[in-house]
């Protein structure tokens, strides 16, 4: 019987391989490694379990976690609990999609190419941009790639990024920028939005791009019209907007404000909340920047018999060009999650997407008004989508622990990234939260904060 149940080698396979290379056993194979550095004891591993016992153990470990199906969650900050149509998982588990990898002979994979093409089309329509690529790893890497592309396009070295952009996305941006000797300067936040005065003061001839988030990390809807005017005051600077794609079901899309690049994370569409991902970034641009887009573009065409077909149109992948000229390190895309997002958007439909976005706005505003009525200070004063900030007047960590004991997953502790916001909690209210759950949150916060 095979000693390694999940490996495709038998003891006979191993014996034959050793004979082929002219050694009699594994010790002889590794004889070049000095005995002094070889580990000869037993590894501290638990005894192997049979399948039944292993399933029980894994179930026990899984039950140690509390999940959003058990407790209502008001935690967002970049990853949200949204409605996922059942058809999404059913389609993704089809073997032709689930097992597919990068199509190195892409035109033979017409189904996968069509899935990518539909994703590109829907993202372009949502953002009101000319075109979108086949997807990126996640929202933060898409934002960073947009900034790198802007610097390459404009031949300028300074990136201005608002402090209202997701803090982890800014960290990714700074890491990538350091590798390309680019300077990242942060624009101050004022009353929950990008400070236009600080943006004007820091903008200069060396500005490659201005990067903002819409709605921003604090939940507020930025004044894109005013920001665009400043970003394009020197004609060669670009405006990069990171946006929650669900919010674009009701908000005026960044493309309508003159954005040059629109990026974000497609997680709100068909991708469940998962610790550490995987996610799916999107990347949309104007036609002028079409040939500078990282990753791939899938196009639609007809064959010699006039039948509709799909082709890999552009792929500026770094291994296909001289590496010293590359501005991107993206290789594979997130085709499976992009397909999941496409299926979710198709199943929900244009009208359904608007209704879903409206429910986010209406339920979040109901929660805000209820909290204010209960005497809990709400910091957010401007327009917001599905997140807003409250002041709990004490440690958010402690408040969240007490909420958890009442069966509620609380909001995000903003002091983690904004030390001056000690006691400020970012609450997310999506379409899945019921009136009863929101009322339960308000009542519990009233007890905890009072």
Short mmCIF file of C-alpha atoms in Angstrom, two decimals:
data_model
loop_
_atom_site.label_atom_id
_atom_site.label_comp_id
_atom_site.label_asym_id
_atom_site.label_seq_id
_atom_site.Cartn_x
_atom_site.Cartn_y
_atom_site.Cartn_z
CA UNK A 1 0.00 0.00 0.00
CA UNK A 2 1.18 3.51 -0.79
CA UNK A 3 2.80 5.08 2.26
CA UNK A 4 1.86 8.55 1.05
CA UNK A 5 -1.82 8.28 0.40
CA UNK A 6 -2.19 11.67 -1.30
CA UNK A 7 0.98 11.44 -3.39
CA UNK A 8 0.92 9.54 -6.67
CA UNK A 9 4.07 7.52 -5.92
CA UNK A 10 4.21 3.92 -4.76
CA UNK A 11 7.16 2.31 -3.02
CA UNK A 12 7.87 0.53 -6.30
CA UNK A 13 7.88 3.89 -8.13
CA UNK A 14 10.42 5.22 -5.65
CA UNK A 15 12.60 2.11 -5.97
CA UNK A 16 12.60 2.31 -9.77
CA UNK A 17 13.49 6.01 -9.77
CA UNK A 18 16.43 5.42 -7.42
CA UNK A 19 17.66 2.57 -9.60
CA UNK A 20 17.40 4.77 -12.68
CA UNK A 21 19.69 7.42 -11.21
CA UNK A 22 22.07 4.79 -9.84
CA UNK A 23 21.56 4.93 -6.07
CA UNK A 24 20.16 2.26 -3.81
CA UNK A 25 18.31 4.31 -1.19
CA UNK A 26 17.44 7.84 -0.04
CA UNK A 27 20.42 8.07 2.35
CA UNK A 28 22.76 7.50 -0.57
CA UNK A 29 20.86 10.12 -2.62
CA UNK A 30 21.49 12.75 0.05
CA UNK A 31 24.99 11.68 1.06
CA UNK A 32 26.45 15.04 -0.06
CA UNK A 33 24.67 16.71 2.84
CA UNK A 34 26.91 16.55 5.96
CA UNK A 35 25.59 14.44 8.82
CA UNK A 36 26.20 17.36 11.17
CA UNK A 37 23.34 19.37 9.67
CA UNK A 38 20.91 16.52 9.10
CA UNK A 39 17.97 16.26 11.46
CA UNK A 40 17.80 12.69 12.73
CA UNK A 41 15.08 12.82 15.34
CA UNK A 42 11.35 12.55 15.00
CA UNK A 43 9.43 15.62 13.90
CA UNK A 44 6.96 16.86 16.49
CA UNK A 45 3.91 15.95 14.50
CA UNK A 46 0.73 14.40 15.74
CA UNK A 47 0.02 10.82 14.84
CA UNK A 48 -1.60 10.42 11.46
CA UNK A 49 -5.39 10.11 11.57
CA UNK A 50 -7.67 8.03 9.44
CA UNK A 51 -10.20 9.87 7.28
CA UNK A 52 -13.09 9.65 9.74
CA UNK A 53 -11.04 10.92 12.66
CA UNK A 54 -9.50 13.65 10.51
CA UNK A 55 -12.91 14.95 9.40
CA UNK A 56 -14.02 15.10 13.06
CA UNK A 57 -10.89 16.99 14.06
CA UNK A 58 -11.19 19.50 11.21
CA UNK A 59 -14.88 20.02 12.05
CA UNK A 60 -13.94 20.69 15.66
CA UNK A 61 -11.38 23.29 14.61
CA UNK A 62 -13.82 24.92 12.17
CA UNK A 63 -16.45 25.24 14.89
CA UNK A 64 -13.97 27.16 17.03
CA UNK A 65 -14.48 30.14 14.70
CA UNK A 66 -17.47 32.45 14.82
CA UNK A 67 -18.67 33.35 11.36
CA UNK A 68 -21.06 35.82 9.78
CA UNK A 69 -23.75 33.16 9.32
CA UNK A 70 -23.87 32.89 13.09
CA UNK A 71 -23.48 36.50 14.22
CA UNK A 72 -24.59 39.58 12.21
CA UNK A 73 -21.52 41.48 11.02
CA UNK A 74 -21.08 45.24 10.82
CA UNK A 75 -17.42 44.91 9.84
CA UNK A 76 -16.43 46.12 6.37
CA UNK A 77 -13.29 48.19 5.74
CA UNK A 78 -12.64 46.59 2.36
CA UNK A 79 -14.28 43.17 2.68
CA UNK A 80 -18.07 42.93 2.89
CA UNK A 81 -20.83 40.39 3.40
CA UNK A 82 -23.13 40.60 0.39
CA UNK A 83 -25.80 38.50 -1.26
CA UNK A 84 -24.30 35.80 -3.49
CA UNK A 85 -26.75 34.13 -5.90
CA UNK A 86 -26.65 30.32 -5.56
CA UNK A 87 -25.93 29.95 -9.26
CA UNK A 88 -22.44 31.47 -8.75
CA UNK A 89 -21.01 28.55 -6.81
CA UNK A 90 -22.82 26.02 -8.99
CA UNK A 91 -21.19 27.43 -12.13
CA UNK A 92 -17.74 27.93 -10.60
CA UNK A 93 -17.56 24.28 -9.55
CA UNK A 94 -17.95 23.08 -13.15
CA UNK A 95 -14.69 21.33 -13.93
CA UNK A 96 -13.97 23.26 -17.13
CA UNK A 97 -13.77 26.48 -15.09
CA UNK A 98 -12.68 25.21 -11.67
CA UNK A 99 -9.61 23.38 -12.95
CA UNK A 100 -8.64 25.80 -15.70
CA UNK A 101 -5.34 27.61 -15.48
CA UNK A 102 -3.71 30.21 -17.68
CA UNK A 103 -4.65 29.29 -21.27
CA UNK A 104 -1.28 29.27 -22.99
CA UNK A 105 -3.11 28.37 -26.19
CA UNK A 106 -5.96 30.70 -25.25
CA UNK A 107 -8.16 30.48 -28.34
CA UNK A 108 -8.81 26.80 -27.62
CA UNK A 109 -10.49 27.88 -24.34
CA UNK A 110 -13.40 29.81 -25.83
CA UNK A 111 -15.56 29.43 -22.71
CA UNK A 112 -12.94 30.92 -20.42
CA UNK A 113 -12.16 33.72 -22.88
CA UNK A 114 -15.86 34.59 -23.13
CA UNK A 115 -16.09 34.64 -19.32
CA UNK A 116 -13.20 37.11 -19.17
CA UNK A 117 -14.65 39.18 -22.02
CA UNK A 118 -17.98 39.48 -20.18
CA UNK A 119 -16.16 40.55 -16.98
CA UNK A 120 -14.24 43.23 -18.90
CA UNK A 121 -17.44 44.48 -20.52
CA UNK A 122 -19.42 44.73 -17.28
CA UNK A 123 -16.60 46.49 -15.43
CA UNK A 124 -16.21 48.98 -18.30
CA UNK A 125 -19.95 49.70 -18.22
CA UNK A 126 -20.04 50.09 -14.43
CA UNK A 127 -17.07 52.45 -14.30
CA UNK A 128 -18.02 54.20 -17.57
CA UNK A 129 -14.53 53.67 -18.93
CA UNK A 130 -13.54 52.65 -22.46
CA UNK A 131 -12.17 49.24 -21.50
CA UNK A 132 -11.13 46.97 -18.63
CA UNK A 133 -8.57 44.18 -18.39
CA UNK A 134 -9.09 40.54 -17.49
CA UNK A 135 -8.67 41.24 -13.73
CA UNK A 136 -5.89 41.78 -11.19
CA UNK A 137 -4.94 40.01 -7.96
CA UNK A 138 -6.99 42.32 -5.72
CA UNK A 139 -7.95 45.95 -5.21
CA UNK A 140 -4.72 47.16 -3.53
CA UNK A 141 -2.44 45.64 -6.18
CA UNK A 142 -4.65 47.09 -8.92
CA UNK A 143 -4.31 50.54 -7.32
CA UNK A 144 -0.55 50.19 -7.09
CA UNK A 145 -0.30 49.02 -10.71
CA UNK A 146 -2.35 52.04 -11.78
CA UNK A 147 0.10 54.38 -10.08
CA UNK A 148 3.11 52.59 -11.61
CA UNK A 149 1.50 52.80 -15.06
CA UNK A 150 0.82 56.51 -14.54
CA UNK A 151 4.46 57.18 -13.74
CA UNK A 152 5.56 55.26 -16.84
CA UNK A 153 3.06 57.09 -19.03
CA UNK A 154 3.80 60.61 -17.78
CA UNK A 155 7.56 60.12 -17.16
CA UNK A 156 7.06 61.78 -13.77
CA UNK A 157 8.21 60.53 -10.38
CA UNK A 158 5.73 61.73 -7.76
CA UNK A 159 2.49 60.01 -6.78
CA UNK A 160 -0.05 61.88 -4.68
CA UNK A 161 -2.35 59.58 -2.72
CA UNK A 162 -5.10 60.64 -0.34
CA UNK A 163 -5.03 59.50 3.28
CA UNK A 164 -8.66 58.48 2.76
CA UNK A 165 -7.48 55.65 0.48
CA UNK A 166 -7.49 52.23 2.19
CA UNK A 167 -4.37 52.21 4.44
CA UNK A 168 -3.31 48.73 3.29
CA UNK A 169 -3.59 49.79 -0.35
CA UNK A 170 -1.30 52.73 0.45
CA UNK A 171 1.17 50.31 2.02
CA UNK A 172 1.22 48.17 -1.13
CA UNK A 173 1.63 51.31 -3.22
CA UNK A 174 4.63 52.49 -1.16
CA UNK A 175 6.28 49.07 -1.41
CA UNK A 176 6.00 48.98 -5.19
CA UNK A 177 6.97 52.62 -5.57
CA UNK A 178 10.20 52.12 -3.62
CA UNK A 179 11.24 49.46 -6.12
CA UNK A 180 10.83 51.90 -8.99
CA UNK A 181 12.38 54.88 -7.19
CA UNK A 182 9.11 56.79 -7.15
CA UNK A 183 8.06 59.23 -4.44
CA UNK A 184 4.72 58.77 -2.70
CA UNK A 185 3.25 61.81 -0.93
CA UNK A 186 0.07 61.54 1.11
CA UNK A 187 -2.69 64.14 0.95
CA UNK A 188 -4.28 65.06 4.26
CA UNK A 189 -7.83 64.18 5.18
CA UNK A 190 -10.23 66.88 6.32
CA UNK A 191 -13.62 66.08 7.84
CA UNK A 192 -13.61 62.60 6.35
CA UNK A 193 -12.63 63.60 2.81
CA UNK A 194 -9.51 64.45 0.82
CA UNK A 195 -8.31 67.96 1.70
CA UNK A 196 -8.53 69.94 -1.54
CA UNK A 197 -6.31 72.66 -0.06
CA UNK A 198 -3.57 70.14 0.76
CA UNK A 199 -3.92 68.54 -2.68
CA UNK A 200 -3.44 71.92 -4.36
CA UNK A 201 -0.44 72.69 -2.16
CA UNK A 202 1.34 69.39 -2.91
CA UNK A 203 0.49 69.16 -6.61
CA UNK A 204 3.34 70.20 -8.93
CA UNK A 205 4.90 69.60 -12.35
CA UNK A 206 6.35 66.25 -11.21
CA UNK A 207 2.96 64.78 -10.23
CA UNK A 208 2.40 61.59 -12.21
CA UNK A 209 -1.06 60.95 -10.78
CA UNK A 210 -3.53 61.74 -8.04
CA UNK A 211 -4.97 58.65 -6.34
CA UNK A 212 -8.27 58.80 -4.45
CA UNK A 213 -10.92 56.33 -3.30
CA UNK A 214 -14.66 56.71 -4.06
CA UNK A 215 -16.39 56.13 -1.65
CA UNK A 216 -13.32 56.49 0.49
CA UNK A 217 -12.04 54.29 3.32
CA UNK A 218 -13.99 56.35 5.87
CA UNK A 219 -17.15 55.67 3.88
CA UNK A 220 -17.65 59.16 2.43
CA UNK A 221 -18.25 60.07 -1.20
CA UNK A 222 -15.36 62.22 -2.41
CA UNK A 223 -15.91 65.36 -4.51
CA UNK A 224 -14.47 63.85 -7.70
CA UNK A 225 -15.38 66.88 -9.82
CA UNK A 226 -13.19 69.15 -7.70
CA UNK A 227 -10.37 66.59 -7.45
CA UNK A 228 -10.39 65.99 -11.22
CA UNK A 229 -10.03 69.71 -11.86
CA UNK A 230 -6.88 69.84 -9.74
CA UNK A 231 -5.45 66.52 -11.00
CA UNK A 232 -5.72 67.62 -14.62
CA UNK A 233 -4.57 71.19 -14.07
CA UNK A 234 -1.20 70.06 -15.39
CA UNK A 235 -2.27 68.19 -18.52
CA UNK A 236 0.11 65.27 -18.18
CA UNK A 237 -1.01 64.11 -14.73
CA UNK A 238 -3.52 61.30 -14.43
CA UNK A 239 -6.45 60.77 -12.09
CA UNK A 240 -6.66 57.27 -10.55
CA UNK A 241 -9.87 56.39 -8.71
CA UNK A 242 -10.30 53.28 -6.57
CA UNK A 243 -13.97 52.45 -6.28
CA UNK A 244 -16.31 49.91 -4.69
CA UNK A 245 -18.01 48.56 -7.84
CA UNK A 246 -21.34 47.95 -6.08
CA UNK A 247 -21.58 51.62 -5.17
CA UNK A 248 -21.47 52.47 -8.89
CA UNK A 249 -24.93 50.98 -9.18
CA UNK A 250 -26.19 54.33 -7.86
CA UNK A 251 -23.24 56.72 -7.76
CA UNK A 252 -22.10 58.67 -10.82
CA UNK A 253 -19.19 56.55 -12.14
CA UNK A 254 -15.62 57.88 -12.05
CA UNK A 255 -15.43 57.75 -15.85
CA UNK A 256 -18.13 60.41 -16.01
CA UNK A 257 -15.88 62.69 -13.92
CA UNK A 258 -12.95 62.28 -16.33
CA UNK A 259 -10.93 59.66 -14.45
CA UNK A 260 -8.07 58.18 -16.44
CA UNK A 261 -7.86 54.92 -14.52
CA UNK A 262 -10.51 53.26 -12.33
CA UNK A 263 -9.51 50.32 -10.14
CA UNK A 264 -10.99 48.40 -7.26
CA UNK A 265 -11.89 45.02 -5.84
CA UNK A 266 -14.71 42.92 -7.27
CA UNK A 267 -15.26 41.16 -3.90
CA UNK A 268 -18.78 42.65 -3.48
CA UNK A 269 -19.88 40.57 -6.48
CA UNK A 270 -20.04 36.84 -5.84
CA UNK A 271 -16.84 36.50 -3.82
CA UNK A 272 -17.34 35.47 -0.18
CA UNK A 273 -15.52 36.99 2.79
CA UNK A 274 -12.31 34.97 3.14
CA UNK A 275 -9.38 35.57 5.43
CA UNK A 276 -6.51 36.57 3.17
CA UNK A 277 -8.40 36.16 -0.08
CA UNK A 278 -8.38 35.24 -2.87
CA UNK A 279 -9.97 38.39 -4.23
CA UNK A 280 -10.27 39.84 -7.71
CA UNK A 281 -9.06 43.31 -8.65
CA UNK A 282 -10.36 45.20 -11.64
CA UNK A 283 -8.54 47.73 -13.84
CA UNK A 284 -10.34 50.06 -16.28
CA UNK A 285 -8.84 52.83 -18.43
CA UNK A 286 -9.49 55.24 -21.24
CA UNK A 287 -8.75 54.11 -24.79
CA UNK A 288 -5.65 56.32 -24.81
CA UNK A 289 -4.05 54.06 -22.19
CA UNK A 290 -5.16 50.77 -23.77
CA UNK A 291 -1.67 49.59 -24.66
CA UNK A 292 -0.28 50.43 -21.20
CA UNK A 293 -2.69 48.22 -19.25
CA UNK A 294 -1.04 45.47 -17.17
CA UNK A 295 -2.23 41.90 -17.62
CA UNK A 296 -4.44 40.90 -20.53
CA UNK A 297 -7.26 42.10 -22.71
CA UNK A 298 -9.63 39.64 -24.36
CA UNK A 299 -11.34 40.80 -27.54
CA UNK A 300 -14.30 39.69 -29.61
CA UNK A 301 -14.04 38.80 -33.29
CA UNK A 302 -15.45 36.48 -35.97
CA UNK A 303 -13.82 33.46 -37.57
CA UNK A 304 -13.48 32.79 -41.31
CA UNK A 305 -17.04 31.48 -41.31
CA UNK A 306 -18.44 34.56 -39.64
CA UNK A 307 -18.99 32.90 -36.26
CA UNK A 308 -18.51 34.90 -33.06
CA UNK A 309 -15.29 34.10 -31.23
CA UNK A 310 -12.91 35.47 -28.61
CA UNK A 311 -9.18 36.09 -28.79
CA UNK A 312 -6.39 37.22 -26.51
CA UNK A 313 -5.97 40.71 -27.93
CA UNK A 314 -3.26 42.28 -25.80
CA UNK A 315 -1.06 40.96 -23.01
CA UNK A 316 1.71 43.23 -21.81
CA UNK A 317 2.98 40.59 -19.42
CA UNK A 318 6.36 41.22 -17.91
CA UNK A 319 7.89 37.95 -19.13
CA UNK A 320 7.03 38.86 -22.71
CA UNK A 321 9.05 42.06 -22.75
CA UNK A 322 12.41 43.19 -21.47
CA UNK A 323 12.17 43.08 -17.70
CA UNK A 324 14.00 46.34 -17.19
CA UNK A 325 11.23 47.99 -19.24
CA UNK A 326 8.38 46.34 -17.33
CA UNK A 327 6.10 48.50 -15.18
CA UNK A 328 4.06 45.59 -13.90
CA UNK A 329 4.73 42.27 -12.22
CA UNK A 330 1.31 40.77 -12.82
CA UNK A 331 1.27 37.38 -14.52
CA UNK A 332 -1.81 35.30 -13.89
CA UNK A 333 -5.14 37.00 -13.39
CA UNK A 334 -8.00 35.92 -11.08
CA UNK A 335 -10.08 34.32 -13.82
CA UNK A 336 -12.19 32.10 -11.54
CA UNK A 337 -13.17 34.95 -9.21
CA UNK A 338 -13.66 37.28 -12.19
CA UNK A 339 -16.03 34.68 -13.60
CA UNK A 340 -17.80 34.51 -10.22
CA UNK A 341 -18.22 38.31 -10.26
CA UNK A 342 -19.55 38.16 -13.84
CA UNK A 343 -22.07 35.45 -12.97
CA UNK A 344 -23.21 37.39 -9.90
CA UNK A 345 -23.66 40.61 -11.90
CA UNK A 346 -25.52 38.71 -14.64
CA UNK A 347 -27.82 36.99 -12.15
CA UNK A 348 -28.56 40.21 -10.26
CA UNK A 349 -29.00 42.24 -13.44
CA UNK A 350 -28.78 46.00 -13.99
CA UNK A 351 -31.97 46.82 -12.12
CA UNK A 352 -31.15 44.35 -9.35
CA UNK A 353 -27.72 45.89 -8.93
CA UNK A 354 -29.26 49.33 -8.51
CA UNK A 355 -31.72 47.97 -5.96
CA UNK A 356 -28.92 46.18 -4.10
CA UNK A 357 -26.86 49.39 -3.96
CA UNK A 358 -29.90 51.40 -2.84
CA UNK A 359 -30.53 48.93 -0.02
CA UNK A 360 -26.99 49.53 1.20
CA UNK A 361 -27.56 53.29 1.26
CA UNK A 362 -31.00 53.09 2.87
CA UNK A 363 -30.08 50.57 5.57
CA UNK A 364 -26.84 52.37 6.43
CA UNK A 365 -28.74 55.65 6.74
CA UNK A 366 -31.39 53.99 8.89
CA UNK A 367 -28.63 52.72 11.21
CA UNK A 368 -27.02 56.16 11.34
CA UNK A 369 -30.29 57.88 12.28
CA UNK A 370 -31.12 55.22 14.88
CA UNK A 371 -27.70 55.57 16.51
CA UNK A 372 -28.04 59.35 16.61
CA UNK A 373 -31.47 58.99 18.19
CA UNK A 374 -29.95 56.68 20.80
CA UNK A 375 -27.43 59.38 21.70
CA UNK A 376 -24.37 57.74 20.12
CA UNK A 377 -22.21 60.38 18.38
CA UNK A 378 -21.93 59.92 14.60
CA UNK A 379 -18.78 61.47 13.17
CA UNK A 380 -19.70 61.19 9.47
CA UNK A 381 -21.48 64.30 8.22
CA UNK A 382 -21.06 64.02 4.44
CA UNK A 383 -22.70 61.70 1.92
CA UNK A 384 -21.78 58.03 2.32
CA UNK A 385 -22.56 54.68 0.71
CA UNK A 386 -22.69 51.81 3.23
CA UNK A 387 -20.08 52.79 5.84
CA UNK A 388 -19.94 55.59 8.39
CA UNK A 389 -17.97 56.49 11.51
CA UNK A 390 -19.21 56.67 15.08
CA UNK A 391 -17.41 57.80 18.24
CA UNK A 392 -17.75 55.25 21.04
CA UNK A 393 -15.69 57.43 23.43
CA UNK A 394 -13.56 54.50 24.60
CA UNK A 395 -11.46 51.64 23.30
CA UNK A 396 -13.06 50.19 20.16
CA UNK A 397 -11.39 46.87 20.91
CA UNK A 398 -13.15 46.67 24.28
CA UNK A 399 -16.46 47.76 22.78
CA UNK A 400 -16.18 45.10 20.08
CA UNK A 401 -15.48 42.44 22.69
CA UNK A 402 -18.62 43.41 24.60
CA UNK A 403 -20.65 43.47 21.38
CA UNK A 404 -19.32 40.03 20.53
CA UNK A 405 -20.52 38.73 23.89
CA UNK A 406 -23.96 39.98 22.85
CA UNK A 407 -23.77 38.08 19.55
CA UNK A 408 -22.68 40.94 17.25
CA UNK A 409 -19.54 41.42 15.15
CA UNK A 410 -18.76 45.13 15.54
CA UNK A 411 -17.03 47.64 13.31
CA UNK A 412 -13.44 48.48 12.38
CA UNK A 413 -11.14 50.21 14.87
CA UNK A 414 -9.89 53.27 12.95
CA UNK A 415 -7.17 53.96 15.53
CA UNK A 416 -5.30 51.02 14.01
CA UNK A 417 -4.32 53.24 11.06
CA UNK A 418 -5.35 56.71 12.25
CA UNK A 419 -3.98 57.25 15.80
CA UNK A 420 -5.84 60.54 16.07
CA UNK A 421 -9.13 58.64 15.67
CA UNK A 422 -8.95 56.77 18.96
CA UNK A 423 -12.46 55.63 19.89
CA UNK A 424 -13.74 55.93 16.30
CA UNK A 425 -15.44 52.86 14.81
CA UNK A 426 -16.18 52.35 11.09
CA UNK A 427 -19.53 50.54 10.74
CA UNK A 428 -20.63 48.78 7.54
CA UNK A 429 -24.30 48.06 6.82
CA UNK A 430 -24.96 46.01 3.71
CA UNK A 431 -28.19 44.83 2.09
CA UNK A 432 -28.02 41.61 4.17
CA UNK A 433 -28.54 43.35 7.50
CA UNK A 434 -32.14 43.24 8.67
CA UNK A 435 -34.01 45.93 10.61
CA UNK A 436 -34.00 43.60 13.61
CA UNK A 437 -30.21 43.19 13.44
CA UNK A 438 -29.66 46.94 13.08
CA UNK A 439 -31.97 47.64 16.02
CA UNK A 440 -30.09 45.00 18.01
CA UNK A 441 -26.80 46.78 17.24
CA UNK A 442 -28.19 50.15 18.30
CA UNK A 443 -29.58 48.75 21.54
CA UNK A 444 -26.37 46.87 22.33
CA UNK A 445 -24.15 49.87 21.57
CA UNK A 446 -26.39 51.96 23.79
CA UNK A 447 -25.77 49.56 26.66
CA UNK A 448 -22.04 49.18 25.98
CA UNK A 449 -21.16 52.82 25.36
CA UNK A 450 -23.45 54.42 27.96
#
